[in-house]
Amino acid sequence: MIGSTKIDRRSLLARSAALMAMSALPTTLLHAATAATDKRFVFIIQRGAADGLHIVPPMGDPAYAALRAGFLDSLHGAHQLDATFSLHPSLPKIAALYDRKQMIAVQAVASAYRDRSHFDGQNVLETGGTQAYAEKAGWMNRLLPLLPDGRALALAADVPMALRGSAPVSSYAPSGLPQAQDDLILRVSRLYGQDPQLEGLWNEVMQTKGLVGDLAKSRGQSPADLGKVAARMMAGPEGARVLMMETGGWDTHTGQTGRLANQLANLDTLIATMAEASGPAWNDTLVLVATEFGRTAAINGTNGTDHGTASAALLLGGGLRGGRVIADWPGVAPGALYEARDLRPTLATEAVVSSAVAGHFGLDPALVARRLYPAQQVAPVAGLS
Amino acid sequence: MTMTPSGIALNRFGLGVRPGDAPVTDPHRWVEEQFDRYQPVVMQADMLASRTQIVQDLMDYQAAQRVLRAAKAAAMAAPAPMLAPPIAPGLPMAAPGMAPPMTAAATPPPALVEPKSIVRDQHILQAGRRIRNAVATDTPFVERMVHFWANHFAISVDKMELVGLGGLMEFEAIRPHVLGRFEDMLVAVEQHPAMLIFLDQAQSVGPDSEVGTRANRNGRKAVGLNENLAREIMELHTLGVRSGYTQADVTEFARAMTGWTVTGIGRGGLPKPLTDPLPVGSFVFAPTLHQPGARTILGKRYDQQGEAQARAVLADFARSPATAHHIATKLARHIVGDDPPPALVARLAKAYLSSNGDLPTLYRALIAAKEAWKPAPAKFRDPWNWSIAMYRGLGSDRSDTFAKAPDRNLVGAFVELGQPIWRPGSPAGFDDIAASWAAPDALLRRVELASRVAAQAPATVDARALAARLYGDALSPGTAATIAGADNPRVGLSLMLVSPEMLRC
């Protein structure tokens, strides 16, 4: 709260949580915790296991065409990223960001999870544990005490696992219901005054409600609206600095080409609108797009793919030194596959997250890795910011 | 806030107090005697179209779509511009927080004709029956169990084919078995067209089956196994995740399941003598799709022929201690609290196993558990249970306004609250813990809805008297004072509906 004399409940909460967290840490961390406050970090989770082999297709791998013959038509017009990888043609605006060096694609990446349940996989991705439900809080929540004013927000009606934990977090999603009258709002504040759980939730939403203004009146659920709401929520000195959004519909067991093209077009619009609506703040913004695991290398019996292992992740932002694909490419020839069916993971999602976040906020990567992923040894990845 | 045994029976085991409900004198008996009075058939079931009608309608729509696509392809080949027909308005967006599929596409979606309105209207009508039944029921515990099992065996009507079928699965496969054996409910669910289509089983083909062999000989790649339903049966419906099965077990079970499909809307090419005698939308076992041979699953060999093979596997899953533990945990979490005591879970699992999955025996063990009758509120009500309790509290089963309220409005409110009926967005169903529902924005939405509902209540309702009647000794002085301090009846009633006493049970 440097330079601010206004003390409100929210900043007190945020500050006391940060102080509590810091008091238990060695002094080197206190030093490290003075990150720039205008940096923003957005995590867009792809729930349902997005097919990285279709989103960042390895067109230059000789085994790919045979493996995915039935899907090749859908990749007509794919944007070539480098000698090996291209970008799905339904991501034209993200391709343009790549050309402006504002995007890094990461291939053959997976979390510590090595089984094929969506729900366990998402839990591991979000908690940063090594097993499902072993960690009780999310890695994004553990990031907050490392930031001097880590106001965090979920652009969703509830708080996703990655943001849950001891640091205060708010949630907001535009509603189609008529807005309750001010008098009722005031009296509800009184009603919940004696109830710690409800009082905390209520104060959070009252803080957030003031930030969106007129966008709250539209349903605000189209990808373009969501992109605008996200930018609005992060705007100004009181805006969120850590934000999470959820996308679904990636579980393409059948009819993959059409469904994926739609999903990707929406993602493309969401990110492009967020970038545009952020204005100059886009240069201080880092966006991570990641999924719980990938899908089978081969096409299944119903023109789709089943649950797999490694997938692709995207990093985007105006300040990124991008225009690169980072991959220790294992290949998709039959002998190269993990358990003879999936893309083999060669990079850890945890390493990508901690290195990218540390670079973005100017923190020590080893420290960030220890705090975000206390249950595992994470080796930093170079060149992610 | 301290709940009385009567309040616990009516709220924690039931669906909330109605103004006319007498205090319960024998709480255990009050719950158990509902088993004798429960009606499997939902109220006003005669308003619903049959499964055959709905599937026929869907098939007509799909046929019309094919014609349209062909016409569109022809028009694109020709230079003349063609006006696109209006895009069908979708169902409301998926639940926020439940990872909505982002339906508003940036690229123009393919032009769709409106399906004959029956499918969409039927979804609203079915969901409306569910709400009204819950608001009016005299057997609220059994009704709770119907909702519990429907969420355990979750389908999600995001898929076009499911829109008209989602509710029917609850009415046809869950309701008749809620006081029966788990295995019977399991088989009824896994053979219901809604489930077979939702998790892609109706498309799965044994690679060495008659159809698979023929297709692969002709070089058609897109014919083979789809393991989606097999995996979710093991992970979500029976054994539970991390209970010891492997990828190989999933694949073997998927092979055993091949042949389980649906007439009319399953994979084409089924032999006519097999399908013709059946109405469209019926479960059918198609030998031509079935992977031949014996299967080995969790170390046990299944050499049955045909449909009996997967039936035998399901029967073993239903009797497994892993399934007993999985179900006992979920049921205890639903009633007793987010983190149910392990000793209670163990007792429930034992009741399940020793009765061979007899559900009333399982329920009785829960009702008898002292852990379930602790006076402190045990659960933060999810939007469904909160709304139903709210409508019951207002005496909506006897209200003209409620009777006349369009189903569409009642059903739409659950979308706004983040828990759209039969649309959890994932086969895992909706979460059943407070952390998923007690969120800042979700709370504001409840206040907004309560305010709207309160505005429609009769002006004669005195929120102070009603709060005393509904909450009894559990009504806190703070809540009573805040309600009494409201400057108009509508605000008072809204406050009563969003009070901590209504949000928890």
mmCIF file with all atom_site columns, C-alpha atoms in Angstrom, chain B residues 398-494:
data_model
loop_
_atom_site.group_PDB
_atom_site.id
_atom_site.type_symbol
_atom_site.label_atom_id
_atom_site.label_alt_id
_atom_site.label_comp_id
_atom_site.label_asym_id
_atom_site.label_entity_id
_atom_site.label_seq_id
_atom_site.pdbx_PDB_ins_code
_atom_site.Cartn_x
_atom_site.Cartn_y
_atom_site.Cartn_z
_atom_site.occupancy
_atom_site.B_iso_or_equiv
_atom_site.pdbx_formal_charge
_atom_site.auth_seq_id
_atom_site.auth_comp_id
_atom_site.auth_asym_id
_atom_site.auth_atom_id
_atom_site.pdbx_PDB_model_num
ATOM 1  C CA . ARG B 1 398 ? -50.351 -23.313 -1.924  1.00 0.00 ? 398 ARG B CA 1
ATOM 2  C CA . SER B 1 399 ? -49.703 -20.051 -3.721  1.00 0.00 ? 399 SER B CA 1
ATOM 3  C CA . ASP B 1 400 ? -51.483 -19.049 -6.893  1.00 0.00 ? 400 ASP B CA 1
ATOM 4  C CA . THR B 1 401 ? -48.614 -16.816 -7.966  1.00 0.00 ? 401 THR B CA 1
ATOM 5  C CA . PHE B 1 402 ? -46.199 -19.722 -7.775  1.00 0.00 ? 402 PHE B CA 1
ATOM 6  C CA . ALA B 1 403 ? -48.580 -22.039 -9.596  1.00 0.00 ? 403 ALA B CA 1
ATOM 7  C CA . LYS B 1 404 ? -48.891 -19.503 -12.392 1.00 0.00 ? 404 LYS B CA 1
ATOM 8  C CA . ALA B 1 405 ? -45.196 -18.547 -12.540 1.00 0.00 ? 405 ALA B CA 1
ATOM 9  C CA . PRO B 1 406 ? -43.814 -19.743 -15.882 1.00 0.00 ? 406 PRO B CA 1
ATOM 10 C CA . ASP B 1 407 ? -41.518 -22.764 -15.590 1.00 0.00 ? 407 ASP B CA 1
ATOM 11 C CA . ARG B 1 408 ? -39.032 -20.840 -17.720 1.00 0.00 ? 408 ARG B CA 1
ATOM 12 C CA . ASN B 1 409 ? -38.547 -18.223 -14.986 1.00 0.00 ? 409 ASN B CA 1
ATOM 13 C CA . LEU B 1 410 ? -38.225 -20.753 -12.189 1.00 0.00 ? 410 LEU B CA 1
ATOM 14 C CA . VAL B 1 411 ? -35.718 -22.795 -14.186 1.00 0.00 ? 411 VAL B CA 1
ATOM 15 C CA . GLY B 1 412 ? -33.778 -19.730 -15.354 1.00 0.00 ? 412 GLY B CA 1
ATOM 16 C CA . ALA B 1 413 ? -33.135 -18.616 -11.778 1.00 0.00 ? 413 ALA B CA 1
ATOM 17 C CA . PHE B 1 414 ? -30.893 -21.645 -11.260 1.00 0.00 ? 414 PHE B CA 1
ATOM 18 C CA . VAL B 1 415 ? -28.747 -20.537 -14.182 1.00 0.00 ? 415 VAL B CA 1
ATOM 19 C CA . GLU B 1 416 ? -28.248 -17.172 -12.517 1.00 0.00 ? 416 GLU B CA 1
ATOM 20 C CA . LEU B 1 417 ? -27.379 -18.883 -9.251  1.00 0.00 ? 417 LEU B CA 1
ATOM 21 C CA . GLY B 1 418 ? -24.691 -20.960 -10.932 1.00 0.00 ? 418 GLY B CA 1
ATOM 22 C CA . GLN B 1 419 ? -26.412 -24.344 -10.632 1.00 0.00 ? 419 GLN B CA 1
ATOM 23 C CA . PRO B 1 420 ? -28.484 -24.890 -13.772 1.00 0.00 ? 420 PRO B CA 1
ATOM 24 C CA . ILE B 1 421 ? -30.703 -27.959 -13.504 1.00 0.00 ? 421 ILE B CA 1
ATOM 25 C CA . TRP B 1 422 ? -29.174 -31.066 -15.158 1.00 0.00 ? 422 TRP B CA 1
ATOM 26 C CA . ARG B 1 423 ? -26.341 -28.943 -16.511 1.00 0.00 ? 423 ARG B CA 1
ATOM 27 C CA . PRO B 1 424 ? -23.334 -29.248 -14.192 1.00 0.00 ? 424 PRO B CA 1
ATOM 28 C CA . GLY B 1 425 ? -21.066 -29.039 -17.236 1.00 0.00 ? 425 GLY B CA 1
ATOM 29 C CA . SER B 1 426 ? -19.173 -32.163 -16.209 1.00 0.00 ? 426 SER B CA 1
ATOM 30 C CA . PRO B 1 427 ? -19.915 -35.816 -15.491 1.00 0.00 ? 427 PRO B CA 1
ATOM 31 C CA . ALA B 1 428 ? -18.708 -35.293 -11.913 1.00 0.00 ? 428 ALA B CA 1
ATOM 32 C CA . GLY B 1 429 ? -21.878 -33.303 -11.172 1.00 0.00 ? 429 GLY B CA 1
ATOM 33 C CA . PHE B 1 430 ? -22.034 -30.234 -8.971  1.00 0.00 ? 430 PHE B CA 1
ATOM 34 C CA . ASP B 1 431 ? -19.678 -29.924 -6.013  1.00 0.00 ? 431 ASP B CA 1
ATOM 35 C CA . ASP B 1 432 ? -21.151 -30.660 -2.606  1.00 0.00 ? 432 ASP B CA 1
ATOM 36 C CA . ILE B 1 433 ? -18.987 -28.503 -0.334  1.00 0.00 ? 433 ILE B CA 1
ATOM 37 C CA . ALA B 1 434 ? -19.413 -24.979 0.995   1.00 0.00 ? 434 ALA B CA 1
ATOM 38 C CA . ALA B 1 435 ? -16.212 -23.752 -0.651  1.00 0.00 ? 435 ALA B CA 1
ATOM 39 C CA . SER B 1 436 ? -17.905 -24.143 -4.024  1.00 0.00 ? 436 SER B CA 1
ATOM 40 C CA . TRP B 1 437 ? -21.020 -22.195 -3.137  1.00 0.00 ? 437 TRP B CA 1
ATOM 41 C CA . ALA B 1 438 ? -20.196 -19.752 -0.364  1.00 0.00 ? 438 ALA B CA 1
ATOM 42 C CA . ALA B 1 439 ? -18.523 -17.202 -2.630  1.00 0.00 ? 439 ALA B CA 1
ATOM 43 C CA . PRO B 1 440 ? -18.856 -13.420 -2.724  1.00 0.00 ? 440 PRO B CA 1
ATOM 44 C CA . ASP B 1 441 ? -20.578 -13.093 -6.072  1.00 0.00 ? 441 ASP B CA 1
ATOM 45 C CA . ALA B 1 442 ? -22.815 -16.104 -5.495  1.00 0.00 ? 442 ALA B CA 1
ATOM 46 C CA . LEU B 1 443 ? -24.082 -14.490 -2.295  1.00 0.00 ? 443 LEU B CA 1
ATOM 47 C CA . LEU B 1 444 ? -25.008 -11.284 -4.102  1.00 0.00 ? 444 LEU B CA 1
ATOM 48 C CA . ARG B 1 445 ? -26.982 -13.282 -6.626  1.00 0.00 ? 445 ARG B CA 1
ATOM 49 C CA . ARG B 1 446 ? -28.947 -14.952 -3.859  1.00 0.00 ? 446 ARG B CA 1
ATOM 50 C CA . VAL B 1 447 ? -29.815 -11.534 -2.456  1.00 0.00 ? 447 VAL B CA 1
ATOM 51 C CA . GLU B 1 448 ? -30.948 -10.404 -5.912  1.00 0.00 ? 448 GLU B CA 1
ATOM 52 C CA . LEU B 1 449 ? -33.129 -13.470 -6.389  1.00 0.00 ? 449 LEU B CA 1
ATOM 53 C CA . ALA B 1 450 ? -34.571 -13.290 -2.866  1.00 0.00 ? 450 ALA B CA 1
ATOM 54 C CA . SER B 1 451 ? -35.542 -9.705  -3.506  1.00 0.00 ? 451 SER B CA 1
ATOM 55 C CA . ARG B 1 452 ? -37.348 -10.696 -6.696  1.00 0.00 ? 452 ARG B CA 1
ATOM 56 C CA . VAL B 1 453 ? -39.137 -13.620 -5.041  1.00 0.00 ? 453 VAL B CA 1
ATOM 57 C CA . ALA B 1 454 ? -40.108 -11.498 -2.043  1.00 0.00 ? 454 ALA B CA 1
ATOM 58 C CA . ALA B 1 455 ? -41.648 -8.902  -4.345  1.00 0.00 ? 455 ALA B CA 1
ATOM 59 C CA . GLN B 1 456 ? -44.039 -11.533 -5.648  1.00 0.00 ? 456 GLN B CA 1
ATOM 60 C CA . ALA B 1 457 ? -45.118 -12.805 -2.234  1.00 0.00 ? 457 ALA B CA 1
ATOM 61 C CA . PRO B 1 458 ? -48.516 -11.671 -0.915  1.00 0.00 ? 458 PRO B CA 1
ATOM 62 C CA . ALA B 1 459 ? -48.333 -8.362  0.955   1.00 0.00 ? 459 ALA B CA 1
ATOM 63 C CA . THR B 1 460 ? -49.993 -10.053 3.941   1.00 0.00 ? 460 THR B CA 1
ATOM 64 C CA . VAL B 1 461 ? -46.907 -12.114 4.747   1.00 0.00 ? 461 VAL B CA 1
ATOM 65 C CA . ASP B 1 462 ? -45.315 -10.838 7.961   1.00 0.00 ? 462 ASP B CA 1
ATOM 66 C CA . ALA B 1 463 ? -41.623 -11.743 7.762   1.00 0.00 ? 463 ALA B CA 1
ATOM 67 C CA . ARG B 1 464 ? -41.191 -11.425 11.550  1.00 0.00 ? 464 ARG B CA 1
ATOM 68 C CA . ALA B 1 465 ? -43.906 -13.977 12.281  1.00 0.00 ? 465 ALA B CA 1
ATOM 69 C CA . LEU B 1 466 ? -42.834 -16.227 9.417   1.00 0.00 ? 466 LEU B CA 1
ATOM 70 C CA . ALA B 1 467 ? -39.189 -16.249 10.538  1.00 0.00 ? 467 ALA B CA 1
ATOM 71 C CA . ALA B 1 468 ? -40.277 -17.296 14.032  1.00 0.00 ? 468 ALA B CA 1
ATOM 72 C CA . ARG B 1 469 ? -42.449 -20.036 12.559  1.00 0.00 ? 469 ARG B CA 1
ATOM 73 C CA . LEU B 1 470 ? -39.806 -21.412 10.127  1.00 0.00 ? 470 LEU B CA 1
ATOM 74 C CA . TYR B 1 471 ? -36.682 -21.126 12.268  1.00 0.00 ? 471 TYR B CA 1
ATOM 75 C CA . GLY B 1 472 ? -38.207 -21.577 15.739  1.00 0.00 ? 472 GLY B CA 1
ATOM 76 C CA . ASP B 1 473 ? -35.578 -21.656 18.464  1.00 0.00 ? 473 ASP B CA 1
ATOM 77 C CA . ALA B 1 474 ? -32.818 -21.404 15.864  1.00 0.00 ? 474 ALA B CA 1
ATOM 78 C CA . LEU B 1 475 ? -33.779 -17.811 14.971  1.00 0.00 ? 475 LEU B CA 1
ATOM 79 C CA . SER B 1 476 ? -30.970 -15.590 16.248  1.00 0.00 ? 476 SER B CA 1
ATOM 80 C CA . PRO B 1 477 ? -31.814 -12.291 17.978  1.00 0.00 ? 477 PRO B CA 1
ATOM 81 C CA . GLY B 1 478 ? -29.642 -10.474 15.404  1.00 0.00 ? 478 GLY B CA 1
ATOM 82 C CA . THR B 1 479 ? -31.592 -11.840 12.444  1.00 0.00 ? 479 THR B CA 1
ATOM 83 C CA . ALA B 1 480 ? -34.916 -11.177 14.180  1.00 0.00 ? 480 ALA B CA 1
ATOM 84 C CA . ALA B 1 481 ? -33.892 -7.584  14.902  1.00 0.00 ? 481 ALA B CA 1
ATOM 85 C CA . THR B 1 482 ? -32.650 -6.917  11.361  1.00 0.00 ? 482 THR B CA 1
ATOM 86 C CA . ILE B 1 483 ? -35.875 -8.281  9.862   1.00 0.00 ? 483 ILE B CA 1
ATOM 87 C CA . ALA B 1 484 ? -37.961 -6.250  12.316  1.00 0.00 ? 484 ALA B CA 1
ATOM 88 C CA . GLY B 1 485 ? -35.983 -3.115  11.457  1.00 0.00 ? 485 GLY B CA 1
ATOM 89 C CA . ALA B 1 486 ? -36.774 -3.284  7.740   1.00 0.00 ? 486 ALA B CA 1
ATOM 90 C CA . ASP B 1 487 ? -38.784 -0.311  6.544   1.00 0.00 ? 487 ASP B CA 1
ATOM 91 C CA . ASN B 1 488 ? -41.017 -2.299  4.201   1.00 0.00 ? 488 ASN B CA 1
ATOM 92 C CA . PRO B 1 489 ? -42.383 -5.839  4.086   1.00 0.00 ? 489 PRO B CA 1
ATOM 93 C CA . ARG B 1 490 ? -40.536 -6.750  0.908   1.00 0.00 ? 490 ARG B CA 1
ATOM 94 C CA . VAL B 1 491 ? -37.144 -5.897  2.376   1.00 0.00 ? 491 VAL B CA 1
ATOM 95 C CA . GLY B 1 492 ? -38.028 -7.769  5.571   1.00 0.00 ? 492 GLY B CA 1
ATOM 96 C CA . LEU B 1 493 ? -38.975 -10.858 3.627   1.00 0.00 ? 493 LEU B CA 1
ATOM 97 C CA . SER B 1 494 ? -35.845 -10.638 1.464   1.00 0.00 ? 494 SER B CA 1
#
